[in-house]
Coordinates of C-alpha atoms in Angstrom, one line a residue:
X1 CA 0.0 0.0 0.0
X2 CA 1.5 3.4 -1.0
X3 CA -0.5 5.5 1.4
X4 CA -2.8 4.7 4.2
X5 CA -5.4 5.9 6.7
X6 CA -5.2 4.7 10.3
X7 CA -6.8 5.4 13.6
X8 CA -4.6 6.0 16.7
X9 CA -5.4 5.3 20.4
X10 CA -6.9 8.8 20.7
X11 CA -9.4 7.9 18.0
X12 CA -7.8 10.3 15.6
X13 CA -7.6 9.5 11.9
X14 CA -4.3 10.1 10.2
X15 CA -3.2 9.7 6.6
X16 CA 0.4 8.6 5.9
X17 CA 2.0 9.0 2.5
X18 CA 4.3 6.1 2.1
X19 CA 6.2 5.4 -1.2
X20 CA 9.3 3.8 -2.6
X21 CA 9.8 7.3 -4.2
X22 CA 10.8 8.6 -0.8
X23 CA 12.1 5.6 1.2
X24 CA 12.6 5.9 5.0
X25 CA 10.2 8.9 5.4
X26 CA 6.6 9.7 5.2
X27 CA 4.4 12.8 5.5
X28 CA 1.4 12.4 7.8
X29 CA -1.6 14.6 8.1
X30 CA -4.6 14.4 10.4
X31 CA -7.9 13.7 8.8
X32 CA -11.1 15.5 9.8
X33 CA -13.4 13.4 7.5
X34 CA -13.1 11.3 4.4
X35 CA -15.2 12.9 1.6
X36 CA -14.7 10.6 -1.3
X37 CA -12.9 7.3 -2.0
X38 CA -13.3 5.2 -5.1
X39 CA -11.2 3.3 -7.6
X40 CA -11.3 4.6 -11.2
X41 CA -10.2 2.7 -14.2
X42 CA -6.7 3.8 -13.6
X43 CA -6.0 4.6 -10.0
X44 CA -7.3 4.9 -6.4
X45 CA -8.9 8.3 -5.8
X46 CA -9.2 9.7 -2.3
X47 CA -10.4 13.1 -1.0
X48 CA -10.4 14.0 2.7
X49 CA -10.9 17.1 4.7
X50 CA -7.9 17.9 6.9
X51 CA -7.6 20.1 10.0
X52 CA -4.8 22.3 8.7
X53 CA -4.8 22.1 4.9
X54 CA -8.5 22.0 3.9
X55 CA -9.5 19.4 1.3
X56 CA -6.7 17.0 0.1
X57 CA -6.7 15.1 -3.2
X58 CA -4.8 11.8 -3.1
X59 CA -4.1 9.6 -6.1
X60 CA -2.8 6.1 -5.5
X61 CA -1.8 7.1 -2.0
X62 CA 0.2 10.2 -3.1
X63 CA -1.0 13.7 -2.2
X64 CA -1.6 15.7 -5.4
X65 CA -2.9 19.0 -4.0
X66 CA -4.5 20.7 -1.0
X67 CA -6.7 23.8 -0.6
X68 CA -4.1 25.6 1.4
X69 CA -0.9 25.3 -0.7
X70 CA -1.9 24.2 -4.2
X71 CA -1.4 27.7 -5.6
X72 CA 2.4 27.5 -5.1
X73 CA 2.8 24.6 -7.5
X74 CA 0.1 25.7 -10.0
X75 CA 1.4 29.2 -10.4
X76 CA 5.0 28.1 -10.8
X77 CA 4.5 25.4 -13.4
X78 CA 2.2 27.7 -15.4
X79 CA 3.5 31.3 -15.3
X80 CA 7.2 30.5 -15.5
X81 CA 6.9 29.0 -19.0
X82 CA 4.2 31.4 -20.3
X83 CA 6.1 34.4 -19.2
X84 CA 9.4 33.2 -20.7
X85 CA 8.3 33.3 -24.3
X86 CA 9.4 36.1 -26.6
X87 CA 6.0 36.1 -28.2
X88 CA 2.8 35.6 -26.2
X89 CA 1.4 32.1 -26.4
X90 CA -1.8 31.7 -28.4
X91 CA -2.3 28.0 -28.1
X92 CA -1.5 26.0 -24.9
X93 CA -1.7 22.3 -24.1
X94 CA -1.8 20.7 -20.7
X95 CA -1.0 17.0 -20.3
X96 CA -2.4 15.7 -17.0
X97 CA -3.6 18.4 -14.6
X98 CA -7.0 17.0 -14.1
X99 CA -7.6 18.9 -10.9
X100 CA -7.9 22.1 -13.1
X101 CA -5.3 24.2 -11.2
X102 CA -3.0 24.7 -14.2
X103 CA -6.0 25.5 -16.4
X104 CA -7.1 28.2 -13.9
X105 CA -3.7 29.9 -14.0
X106 CA -3.5 29.7 -17.9
X107 CA -6.9 31.5 -18.1
X108 CA -5.4 34.5 -16.4
X109 CA -3.4 35.1 -19.6
X110 CA -5.9 37.0 -21.8
X111 CA -3.8 36.6 -24.9
X112 CA -4.2 32.8 -24.9
X113 CA -6.8 31.9 -27.5
X114 CA -7.0 28.1 -27.1
X115 CA -6.4 25.9 -24.1
X116 CA -6.5 22.1 -24.5
X117 CA -6.1 19.6 -21.7
X118 CA -5.4 15.9 -22.2
X119 CA -6.2 14.0 -19.0
X120 CA -6.3 10.2 -18.8
X121 CA -8.7 9.7 -15.9
X122 CA -12.1 11.3 -16.2
X123 CA -12.8 10.8 -12.5
X124 CA -10.2 13.4 -11.5
X125 CA -11.9 16.4 -13.1
X126 CA -15.2 15.2 -11.8
X127 CA -13.9 14.9 -8.3
X128 CA -12.1 18.3 -8.5
X129 CA -15.2 20.1 -9.6
X130 CA -17.1 18.8 -6.6
X131 CA -14.5 19.1 -3.8
X132 CA -12.0 21.7 -5.2
X133 CA -14.3 24.2 -7.0
X134 CA -11.8 27.1 -6.7
X135 CA -9.1 25.1 -8.4
X136 CA -11.4 23.5 -11.0
X137 CA -12.8 26.9 -12.1
X138 CA -10.5 26.8 -15.1
X139 CA -12.7 24.1 -16.7
X140 CA -15.5 26.7 -17.0
X141 CA -13.5 29.0 -19.3
X142 CA -14.9 28.8 -22.9
X143 CA -11.3 28.6 -24.3
X144 CA -10.8 25.2 -22.7
X145 CA -11.3 21.9 -24.6
X146 CA -10.9 18.6 -22.8
X147 CA -9.5 15.3 -24.3
X148 CA -9.8 12.2 -22.1
X149 CA -7.2 9.9 -23.4
X150 CA -3.5 8.9 -23.0
X151 CA -1.3 12.0 -23.4
X152 CA 1.3 9.9 -25.4
X153 CA -1.3 8.8 -27.9
X154 CA -2.8 12.3 -28.1
X155 CA 0.6 13.9 -29.0
X156 CA 1.2 11.3 -31.6
X157 CA -1.9 12.5 -33.5
X158 CA -1.5 16.3 -33.4
X159 CA 0.0 18.3 -36.2
X160 CA 3.6 19.3 -35.9
X161 CA 4.1 22.8 -34.5
X162 CA 0.6 23.1 -33.1
X163 CA 1.3 24.5 -29.6
X164 CA 3.2 27.5 -28.3
X165 CA 3.4 26.0 -24.8
X166 CA 3.0 22.6 -23.4
X167 CA 2.7 22.1 -19.6
X168 CA 3.1 18.5 -18.4
X169 CA 1.4 18.3 -15.0
X170 CA 2.1 14.7 -14.3
X171 CA 2.2 12.6 -11.2
X172 CA 5.3 10.7 -10.2
X173 CA 7.1 8.4 -12.7
X174 CA 5.3 5.2 -11.7
X175 CA 2.3 3.5 -13.2
X176 CA 0.5 5.3 -16.0
X177 CA 2.7 8.4 -15.7
X178 CA 6.0 6.6 -16.2
X179 CA 6.0 7.1 -20.0
X180 CA 5.8 10.9 -19.5
X181 CA 9.4 10.9 -18.2
X182 CA 10.9 9.1 -21.2
X183 CA 12.5 10.2 -24.4
X184 CA 9.8 9.0 -26.8
X185 CA 7.3 11.2 -25.0
X186 CA 9.6 14.3 -25.2
X187 CA 10.2 13.6 -28.9
X188 CA 6.5 13.9 -29.4
X189 CA 6.4 17.1 -27.3
X190 CA 9.2 18.6 -29.4
X191 CA 7.3 17.7 -32.6
X192 CA 4.1 19.3 -31.3
X193 CA 5.7 22.6 -30.3
X194 CA 6.1 25.7 -32.5
X195 CA 9.7 26.7 -33.3
X196 CA 9.9 29.2 -30.4
X197 CA 7.7 27.1 -28.1
X198 CA 8.3 26.1 -24.5
X199 CA 7.6 23.0 -22.4
X200 CA 7.4 22.9 -18.6
X201 CA 7.2 19.5 -16.8
X202 CA 6.9 18.4 -13.2
X203 CA 10.4 17.2 -12.4
X204 CA 10.4 16.0 -8.8
X205 CA 12.4 17.1 -5.7
X206 CA 16.0 18.0 -5.8
X207 CA 16.4 16.6 -2.3
X208 CA 15.0 13.2 -3.1
X209 CA 15.2 12.6 -6.9
X210 CA 18.4 14.1 -8.1
X211 CA 19.0 11.1 -10.3
X212 CA 15.6 11.6 -12.1
X213 CA 16.3 15.3 -12.5
X214 CA 19.8 14.7 -14.0
X215 CA 18.3 12.1 -16.4
X216 CA 15.5 14.5 -17.4
X217 CA 18.0 17.3 -17.9
X218 CA 20.2 15.2 -20.2
X219 CA 17.3 13.8 -22.1
X220 CA 15.8 17.3 -22.8
X221 CA 19.2 18.6 -23.9
X222 CA 19.3 15.8 -26.4
X223 CA 15.7 16.3 -27.6
X224 CA 15.6 20.2 -27.6
X225 CA 18.9 20.8 -29.3
X226 CA 19.6 24.6 -29.6
X227 CA 17.2 25.4 -26.8
X228 CA 17.7 26.1 -23.1
X229 CA 17.0 23.5 -20.4
X230 CA 16.8 24.6 -16.8
X231 CA 15.4 23.3 -13.5
X232 CA 13.2 25.5 -11.4
X233 CA 11.4 24.8 -8.2
X234 CA 8.9 26.0 -5.6
X235 CA 8.4 25.3 -2.0
X236 CA 5.2 23.5 -1.0
X237 CA 4.7 21.9 2.4
X238 CA 2.5 18.9 1.5
X239 CA 4.9 17.6 -1.2
X240 CA 7.7 15.2 -0.2
X241 CA 10.6 17.3 1.3
X242 CA 8.5 20.4 0.9
X243 CA 10.0 21.3 -2.5
X244 CA 9.4 20.3 -6.1

């Protein structure tokens, strides 16, 4: 089991985030009440209300976002790439990001004309709209078009040079998201980007996953020849090591 709920001798419910991705340590958070818990076609989906962080979304035992601190990650992964372009982005693609947070931040850019999101699991947006309405507000923007399918397959079908920016808001590189950290995926991203386009991808914690970051950096230097590849991070208390 990757993550777990348990009751202590004080009758308190606690969630513990356990994973081979951060061996020897675990983040625990006290649960006020469980709001939702089902298995989708692809993963275990849990939402609970906490005492300190509001509602918490957990996929396959790993915390994805909380009401209190989600903005830190969403703002960084969105505004950093969009504000780095010489010319304002007109067409933007999000891979993953089913909670809607990245969409919400993209919609703040008035010059963006088309926003597409490719999310594998339809349950995630549905749950986000019910339990994280402020984060899922981006789905209501008329510029947004949703595709519920595998991101790898979606990119293989788009025309070359379609997007000015691609944001890959993926979970950790295990299970369905593993392919989003490999060269064939980034080859497709490169193909789908315009000549002066930008991609920003979730790249894990420098304290826990330096090997993954080094591999991603080398891979992107190989794929995006002539471009610039950099690692950026934000601090966020409910992610492993408090940094991503």
